[in-house]
Amino acid sequence: MSLTPEQRVELHGFNNLTKTLSFNMYDICYTTTEEERNAYIEYIDEQYNAERLTNILKTVANMIGAHVLNIAKQDYVPQGASVTLLVSEGPVVEVPAESLDESPGPLPNSVAMHLDKSHITVHTYPEFHPYEGISTFRADIDVSTCGEISPLKALNYLIHSFDTDIMTIDYRVRGFTRDKSGHKLFIDHDINSIQNYIPDEVKQQYDMIDVNVYQQNIFHTKCKLREFDLDNYLFGHSPDELSKQEIKEITDKLKIEMDEIFYGQNIPQP
């Protein structure tokens, strides 16, 4: 379905297609002592507390032209946070021409887009391996919209808002709307891959895998950083303080952790 802004399908009633973007990010760290592990968890809890996450979601709402109706936020004990925004349709003076483009969305600017009776949520999950020294932080963000515009326009901003080693991104269009003749439309825009909504400079940094079910309007992309620099994964010390054997062991553990998260399965160890 290739439509220019001047070739929009005239609908019978409201466009009630539901479009949902699920963005999952992982940050992985190695801590050699319990004190370092606790310090990392405290750092993550401060870096991604409910207040900062609320500001990120408010920016997403502004980017897609939504009015925030209600905010529920909570910092958990001992760790983690959740934020939910209930949003409604924002004022649309005119439909932006870029709304049908399969391209990366903007970074924070005022963009008027159609949204109605929808929600934006984020939940965080700091955790650690019981004895391997691996600490992992995960954030799950869901942007669900009802109407003409896809929440994929917020993906570029979300990627830039989190320091992430691995990303898992899902996008799905559900339901249907009708044109004036009564013909059902199960999707109202072209999409080949979520990757088309990720800037080239970001794609160059990641290995990516797509799993798409085009017939069901389901799209899935996984991303893992290509370059590995151990200095970026040590919390509280540097590689200079480690022996060659320690560097090898820690590097192997981190790479296995990243591969298991990326491929979604435990990898047998020799």
mmCIF file of C-alpha atoms in Angstrom:
data_model
loop_
_atom_site.group_PDB
_atom_site.id
_atom_site.type_symbol
_atom_site.label_atom_id
_atom_site.label_comp_id
_atom_site.label_asym_id
_atom_site.label_seq_id
_atom_site.Cartn_x
_atom_site.Cartn_y
_atom_site.Cartn_z
ATOM 1 C CA MET A 1 0.000 0.000 0.000
ATOM 2 C CA SER A 2 1.836 3.078 -1.278
ATOM 3 C CA LEU A 3 -0.054 6.280 -0.563
ATOM 4 C CA THR A 4 1.089 9.866 -0.688
ATOM 5 C CA PRO A 5 -0.513 12.365 1.706
ATOM 6 C CA GLU A 6 -2.739 13.423 -1.196
ATOM 7 C CA GLN A 7 -3.885 9.823 -1.834
ATOM 8 C CA ARG A 8 -5.266 8.881 1.553
ATOM 9 C CA VAL A 9 -7.987 6.261 1.695
ATOM 10 C CA GLU A 10 -11.289 7.776 2.789
ATOM 11 C CA LEU A 11 -12.459 5.828 5.810
ATOM 12 C CA HIS A 12 -15.871 4.977 7.167
ATOM 13 C CA GLY A 13 -15.559 6.447 10.658
ATOM 14 C CA PHE A 14 -12.465 6.589 12.835
ATOM 15 C CA ASN A 15 -9.206 4.820 12.016
ATOM 16 C CA ASN A 16 -9.153 2.311 14.884
ATOM 17 C CA LEU A 17 -6.062 0.299 13.941
ATOM 18 C CA THR A 18 -3.916 -0.323 17.019
ATOM 19 C CA LYS A 19 -0.152 -0.037 16.533
ATOM 20 C CA THR A 20 2.153 -1.155 19.304
ATOM 21 C CA LEU A 21 5.899 -0.670 19.579
ATOM 22 C CA SER A 22 7.726 -2.706 22.240
ATOM 23 C CA PHE A 23 11.305 -1.589 22.821
ATOM 24 C CA ASN A 24 13.498 -3.646 25.150
ATOM 25 C CA MET A 25 17.039 -2.587 26.010
ATOM 26 C CA TYR A 26 19.768 -4.338 27.990
ATOM 27 C CA ASP A 27 22.837 -2.913 29.707
ATOM 28 C CA ILE A 28 25.412 -5.470 30.846
ATOM 29 C CA CYS A 29 28.162 -4.976 33.415
ATOM 30 C CA TYR A 30 30.801 -6.990 35.260
ATOM 31 C CA THR A 31 31.350 -6.405 38.966
ATOM 32 C CA THR A 32 34.110 -8.273 40.813
ATOM 33 C CA THR A 33 32.807 -7.770 44.361
ATOM 34 C CA GLU A 34 29.458 -7.567 46.112
ATOM 35 C CA GLU A 35 30.180 -3.905 46.937
ATOM 36 C CA GLU A 36 30.713 -3.122 43.240
ATOM 37 C CA ARG A 37 27.544 -5.000 42.342
ATOM 38 C CA ASN A 38 25.496 -3.057 44.874
ATOM 39 C CA ALA A 39 27.064 0.194 43.671
ATOM 40 C CA TYR A 40 26.124 -0.677 40.063
ATOM 41 C CA ILE A 41 22.515 -1.407 41.045
ATOM 42 C CA GLU A 42 22.355 1.883 42.936
ATOM 43 C CA TYR A 43 23.802 3.707 39.918
ATOM 44 C CA ILE A 44 21.220 2.151 37.589
ATOM 45 C CA ASP A 45 18.384 2.943 40.007
ATOM 46 C CA GLU A 46 19.497 6.568 40.075
ATOM 47 C CA GLN A 47 20.161 6.825 36.337
ATOM 48 C CA TYR A 48 16.791 5.321 35.420
ATOM 49 C CA ASN A 49 14.588 6.377 38.314
ATOM 50 C CA ALA A 50 10.858 6.974 37.909
ATOM 51 C CA GLU A 51 11.288 10.736 37.536
ATOM 52 C CA ARG A 52 13.754 10.506 34.621
ATOM 53 C CA LEU A 53 11.716 7.765 32.956
ATOM 54 C CA THR A 54 8.621 9.954 33.272
ATOM 55 C CA ASN A 55 10.419 12.769 31.451
ATOM 56 C CA ILE A 56 11.431 10.370 28.658
ATOM 57 C CA LEU A 57 7.842 9.182 28.217
ATOM 58 C CA LYS A 58 6.542 12.754 28.280
ATOM 59 C CA THR A 59 8.915 13.567 25.427
ATOM 60 C CA VAL A 60 7.619 10.554 23.487
ATOM 61 C CA ALA A 61 4.056 11.776 24.037
ATOM 62 C CA ASN A 62 4.988 15.264 22.813
ATOM 63 C CA MET A 63 6.715 13.862 19.727
ATOM 64 C CA ILE A 64 3.579 12.028 18.639
ATOM 65 C CA GLY A 65 1.232 14.869 19.534
ATOM 66 C CA ALA A 66 -0.475 13.312 22.545
ATOM 67 C CA HIS A 67 -2.106 14.898 25.586
ATOM 68 C CA VAL A 68 -1.067 13.255 28.858
ATOM 69 C CA LEU A 69 -4.218 12.477 30.864
ATOM 70 C CA ASN A 70 -2.698 10.654 33.807
ATOM 71 C CA ILE A 71 0.736 9.585 35.085
ATOM 72 C CA ALA A 72 1.388 6.687 37.454
ATOM 73 C CA LYS A 73 5.001 6.200 38.543
ATOM 74 C CA GLN A 74 6.765 4.162 41.175
ATOM 75 C CA ASP A 75 10.324 3.501 42.361
ATOM 76 C CA TYR A 76 10.500 -0.003 43.821
ATOM 77 C CA VAL A 77 12.433 -1.401 46.773
ATOM 78 C CA PRO A 78 15.031 -2.790 46.530
ATOM 79 C CA GLN A 79 15.344 -1.826 42.865
ATOM 80 C CA GLY A 80 13.524 -1.012 39.631
ATOM 81 C CA ALA A 81 10.894 1.495 38.538
ATOM 82 C CA SER A 82 7.675 1.704 36.508
ATOM 83 C CA VAL A 83 5.871 4.553 34.756
ATOM 84 C CA THR A 84 2.551 4.504 32.888
ATOM 85 C CA LEU A 85 1.122 7.419 30.905
ATOM 86 C CA LEU A 86 -2.487 7.419 29.777
ATOM 87 C CA VAL A 87 -2.689 9.699 26.756
ATOM 88 C CA SER A 88 -5.376 11.018 24.434
ATOM 89 C CA GLU A 89 -5.566 12.523 20.989
ATOM 90 C CA GLY A 90 -3.531 15.695 20.504
ATOM 91 C CA PRO A 91 -4.519 18.590 18.267
ATOM 92 C CA VAL A 92 -3.676 18.010 14.618
ATOM 93 C CA VAL A 93 -3.642 21.153 12.486
ATOM 94 C CA GLU A 94 -2.556 19.239 9.432
ATOM 95 C CA VAL A 95 -1.213 15.740 8.831
ATOM 96 C CA PRO A 96 2.581 15.911 8.405
ATOM 97 C CA ALA A 97 3.861 14.701 5.045
ATOM 98 C CA GLU A 98 6.542 12.550 6.693
ATOM 99 C CA SER A 99 3.941 10.471 8.510
ATOM 100 C CA LEU A 100 3.854 7.873 5.727
ATOM 101 C CA ASP A 101 7.621 7.734 5.183
ATOM 102 C CA GLU A 102 9.420 4.546 6.195
ATOM 103 C CA SER A 103 12.345 6.342 7.782
ATOM 104 C CA PRO A 104 13.840 7.135 11.209
ATOM 105 C CA GLY A 105 11.771 9.445 13.352
ATOM 106 C CA PRO A 106 13.038 12.739 14.727
ATOM 107 C CA LEU A 107 14.939 13.466 17.903
ATOM 108 C CA PRO A 108 13.095 15.757 20.328
ATOM 109 C CA ASN A 109 11.245 18.349 18.305
ATOM 110 C CA SER A 110 7.597 19.316 18.203
ATOM 111 C CA VAL A 111 5.890 16.879 15.835
ATOM 112 C CA ALA A 112 2.095 16.823 15.506
ATOM 113 C CA MET A 113 0.764 13.324 14.927
ATOM 114 C CA HIS A 114 -2.556 11.604 15.485
ATOM 115 C CA LEU A 115 -3.026 9.582 18.662
ATOM 116 C CA ASP A 116 -6.133 8.538 20.543
ATOM 117 C CA LYS A 117 -7.017 6.534 23.676
ATOM 118 C CA SER A 118 -3.573 5.051 24.067
ATOM 119 C CA HIS A 119 -0.812 4.461 26.566
ATOM 120 C CA ILE A 120 2.941 4.590 27.003
ATOM 121 C CA THR A 121 4.665 2.494 29.671
ATOM 122 C CA VAL A 122 8.151 1.658 30.935
ATOM 123 C CA HIS A 123 9.315 -0.926 33.450
ATOM 124 C CA THR A 124 12.913 -1.556 34.575
ATOM 125 C CA TYR A 125 14.497 -4.789 35.787
ATOM 126 C CA PRO A 126 17.975 -4.630 37.382
ATOM 127 C CA GLU A 127 19.310 -8.092 38.221
ATOM 128 C CA PHE A 128 22.558 -10.007 38.697
ATOM 129 C CA HIS A 129 24.026 -13.485 38.303
ATOM 130 C CA PRO A 130 24.261 -15.278 41.683
ATOM 131 C CA TYR A 131 27.991 -16.015 41.381
ATOM 132 C CA GLU A 132 29.418 -15.151 37.943
ATOM 133 C CA GLY A 133 29.827 -11.381 38.529
ATOM 134 C CA ILE A 134 27.421 -10.453 35.716
ATOM 135 C CA SER A 135 24.904 -7.651 36.368
ATOM 136 C CA THR A 136 22.180 -6.874 33.849
ATOM 137 C CA PHE A 137 19.744 -3.987 33.551
ATOM 138 C CA ARG A 138 16.668 -4.265 31.324
ATOM 139 C CA ALA A 139 14.101 -1.621 30.438
ATOM 140 C CA ASP A 140 10.834 -2.460 28.650
ATOM 141 C CA ILE A 141 9.047 0.392 26.892
ATOM 142 C CA ASP A 142 5.659 0.017 25.194
ATOM 143 C CA VAL A 143 4.097 2.717 23.015
ATOM 144 C CA SER A 144 0.579 1.832 21.891
ATOM 145 C CA THR A 145 -1.334 4.127 19.563
ATOM 146 C CA CYS A 146 -4.756 4.078 17.998
ATOM 147 C CA GLY A 147 -5.148 5.868 14.687
ATOM 148 C CA GLU A 148 -3.142 6.806 11.669
ATOM 149 C CA ILE A 149 0.435 7.278 12.847
ATOM 150 C CA SER A 150 2.838 4.539 13.871
ATOM 151 C CA PRO A 151 4.690 4.796 17.209
ATOM 152 C CA LEU A 152 7.829 3.804 15.282
ATOM 153 C CA LYS A 153 8.380 7.554 14.872
ATOM 154 C CA ALA A 154 9.468 7.560 18.534
ATOM 155 C CA LEU A 155 11.975 4.708 18.120
ATOM 156 C CA ASN A 156 14.946 6.879 17.174
ATOM 157 C CA TYR A 157 14.489 9.001 20.293
ATOM 158 C CA LEU A 158 14.135 5.951 22.541
ATOM 159 C CA ILE A 159 17.362 4.458 21.202
ATOM 160 C CA HIS A 160 19.173 7.707 21.981
ATOM 161 C CA SER A 161 17.668 7.849 25.488
ATOM 162 C CA PHE A 162 19.228 4.598 26.716
ATOM 163 C CA ASP A 163 22.822 3.368 26.769
ATOM 164 C CA THR A 164 22.180 -0.092 25.401
ATOM 165 C CA ASP A 165 24.215 -3.167 24.478
ATOM 166 C CA ILE A 166 21.299 -5.190 23.134
ATOM 167 C CA MET A 167 17.922 -4.078 21.792
ATOM 168 C CA THR A 168 14.871 -6.210 21.077
ATOM 169 C CA ILE A 169 12.181 -4.359 19.142
ATOM 170 C CA ASP A 170 8.679 -5.551 18.257
ATOM 171 C CA TYR A 171 6.043 -3.775 16.206
ATOM 172 C CA ARG A 172 2.538 -5.027 15.498
ATOM 173 C CA VAL A 173 -0.581 -3.627 13.843
ATOM 174 C CA ARG A 174 -3.817 -5.097 15.222
ATOM 175 C CA GLY A 175 -7.476 -4.853 14.365
ATOM 176 C CA PHE A 176 -8.896 -3.315 11.200
ATOM 177 C CA THR A 177 -10.580 -0.200 9.900
ATOM 178 C CA ARG A 178 -12.911 0.226 6.914
ATOM 179 C CA ASP A 179 -12.916 2.431 3.873
ATOM 180 C CA LYS A 180 -16.140 4.080 2.693
ATOM 181 C CA SER A 181 -17.098 1.018 0.648
ATOM 182 C CA GLY A 182 -16.847 -1.222 3.706
ATOM 183 C CA HIS A 183 -13.583 -2.848 2.591
ATOM 184 C CA LYS A 184 -11.378 -3.814 5.570
ATOM 185 C CA LEU A 185 -7.873 -2.416 5.963
ATOM 186 C CA PHE A 186 -5.626 -4.406 8.303
ATOM 187 C CA ILE A 187 -2.702 -2.010 7.874
ATOM 188 C CA ASP A 188 -2.610 1.544 6.546
ATOM 189 C CA HIS A 189 1.089 2.091 5.797
ATOM 190 C CA ASP A 190 4.046 0.385 4.139
ATOM 191 C CA ILE A 191 6.638 -1.317 6.301
ATOM 192 C CA ASN A 192 9.337 -3.785 5.280
ATOM 193 C CA SER A 193 11.424 -3.828 8.446
ATOM 194 C CA ILE A 194 11.805 -2.025 11.757
ATOM 195 C CA GLN A 195 15.394 -1.414 10.636
ATOM 196 C CA ASN A 196 14.112 1.226 8.219
ATOM 197 C CA TYR A 197 13.175 3.347 11.246
ATOM 198 C CA ILE A 198 16.695 3.141 12.726
ATOM 199 C CA PRO A 199 19.288 5.714 11.550
ATOM 200 C CA ASP A 200 22.194 4.408 9.477
ATOM 201 C CA GLU A 201 24.757 5.564 12.033
ATOM 202 C CA VAL A 202 23.042 3.432 14.679
ATOM 203 C CA LYS A 203 22.686 0.397 12.409
ATOM 204 C CA GLN A 204 26.419 0.497 11.715
ATOM 205 C CA GLN A 205 27.055 -0.081 15.426
ATOM 206 C CA TYR A 206 24.928 -3.241 15.715
ATOM 207 C CA ASP A 207 24.545 -6.730 14.314
ATOM 208 C CA MET A 208 20.853 -7.149 13.501
ATOM 209 C CA ILE A 209 18.427 -9.996 12.897
ATOM 210 C CA ASP A 210 14.885 -9.631 11.542
ATOM 211 C CA VAL A 211 12.018 -12.065 12.105
ATOM 212 C CA ASN A 212 8.916 -10.732 10.328
ATOM 213 C CA VAL A 213 5.476 -12.249 9.731
ATOM 214 C CA TYR A 214 4.219 -9.958 6.979
ATOM 215 C CA GLN A 215 0.864 -11.707 6.617
ATOM 216 C CA GLN A 216 0.058 -10.945 10.264
ATOM 217 C CA ASN A 217 1.661 -7.464 10.331
ATOM 218 C CA ILE A 218 4.180 -8.581 12.970
ATOM 219 C CA PHE A 219 7.757 -7.261 12.843
ATOM 220 C CA HIS A 220 10.687 -8.167 15.089
ATOM 221 C CA THR A 221 14.284 -6.913 15.115
ATOM 222 C CA LYS A 222 17.142 -7.818 17.462
ATOM 223 C CA CYS A 223 20.323 -5.730 17.750
ATOM 224 C CA LYS A 224 23.673 -6.420 19.454
ATOM 225 C CA LEU A 225 26.675 -4.099 19.613
ATOM 226 C CA ARG A 226 29.413 -5.133 17.182
ATOM 227 C CA GLU A 227 32.419 -3.615 18.955
ATOM 228 C CA PHE A 228 33.426 -5.009 22.333
ATOM 229 C CA ASP A 229 35.544 -2.846 24.633
ATOM 230 C CA LEU A 230 36.016 -4.453 28.055
ATOM 231 C CA ASP A 231 36.591 -1.055 29.642
ATOM 232 C CA ASN A 232 32.918 -0.227 28.950
ATOM 233 C CA TYR A 233 31.711 -3.247 30.960
ATOM 234 C CA LEU A 234 33.788 -3.012 34.143
ATOM 235 C CA PHE A 235 32.210 -1.137 37.033
ATOM 236 C CA GLY A 236 34.565 0.269 39.661
ATOM 237 C CA HIS A 237 37.878 -0.667 38.049
ATOM 238 C CA SER A 238 39.727 -0.831 34.709
ATOM 239 C CA PRO A 239 41.338 -3.631 32.633
ATOM 240 C CA ASP A 240 44.785 -2.365 33.727
ATOM 241 C CA GLU A 241 44.077 -3.763 37.195
ATOM 242 C CA LEU A 242 43.434 -7.270 35.851
ATOM 243 C CA SER A 243 45.720 -10.101 34.786
ATOM 244 C CA LYS A 244 45.590 -11.454 31.227
ATOM 245 C CA GLN A 245 43.828 -14.561 32.512
ATOM 246 C CA GLU A 246 41.229 -12.471 34.354
ATOM 247 C CA ILE A 247 40.646 -10.332 31.257
ATOM 248 C CA LYS A 248 40.049 -13.460 29.168
ATOM 249 C CA GLU A 249 37.685 -15.030 31.713
ATOM 250 C CA ILE A 250 35.651 -11.860 32.206
ATOM 251 C CA THR A 251 35.498 -11.168 28.462
ATOM 252 C CA ASP A 252 34.262 -14.715 27.794
ATOM 253 C CA LYS A 253 31.563 -14.409 30.477
ATOM 254 C CA LEU A 254 30.327 -11.067 29.136
ATOM 255 C CA LYS A 255 30.219 -12.235 25.522
ATOM 256 C CA ILE A 256 28.324 -15.396 26.484
ATOM 257 C CA GLU A 257 25.817 -13.310 28.453
ATOM 258 C CA MET A 258 25.289 -11.002 25.485
ATOM 259 C CA ASP A 259 24.911 -13.900 23.043
ATOM 260 C CA GLU A 260 22.379 -15.655 25.275
ATOM 261 C CA ILE A 261 20.271 -12.509 25.554
ATOM 262 C CA PHE A 262 20.576 -11.787 21.818
ATOM 263 C CA TYR A 263 19.612 -15.306 20.706
ATOM 264 C CA GLY A 264 17.112 -15.834 23.538
ATOM 265 C CA GLN A 265 18.523 -19.139 24.772
ATOM 266 C CA ASN A 266 21.086 -20.571 27.163
ATOM 267 C CA ILE A 267 24.312 -21.548 25.420
ATOM 268 C CA PRO A 268 25.905 -24.813 26.665
ATOM 269 C CA GLN A 269 29.351 -24.252 28.169
ATOM 270 C CA PRO A 270 32.257 -26.653 27.621
#
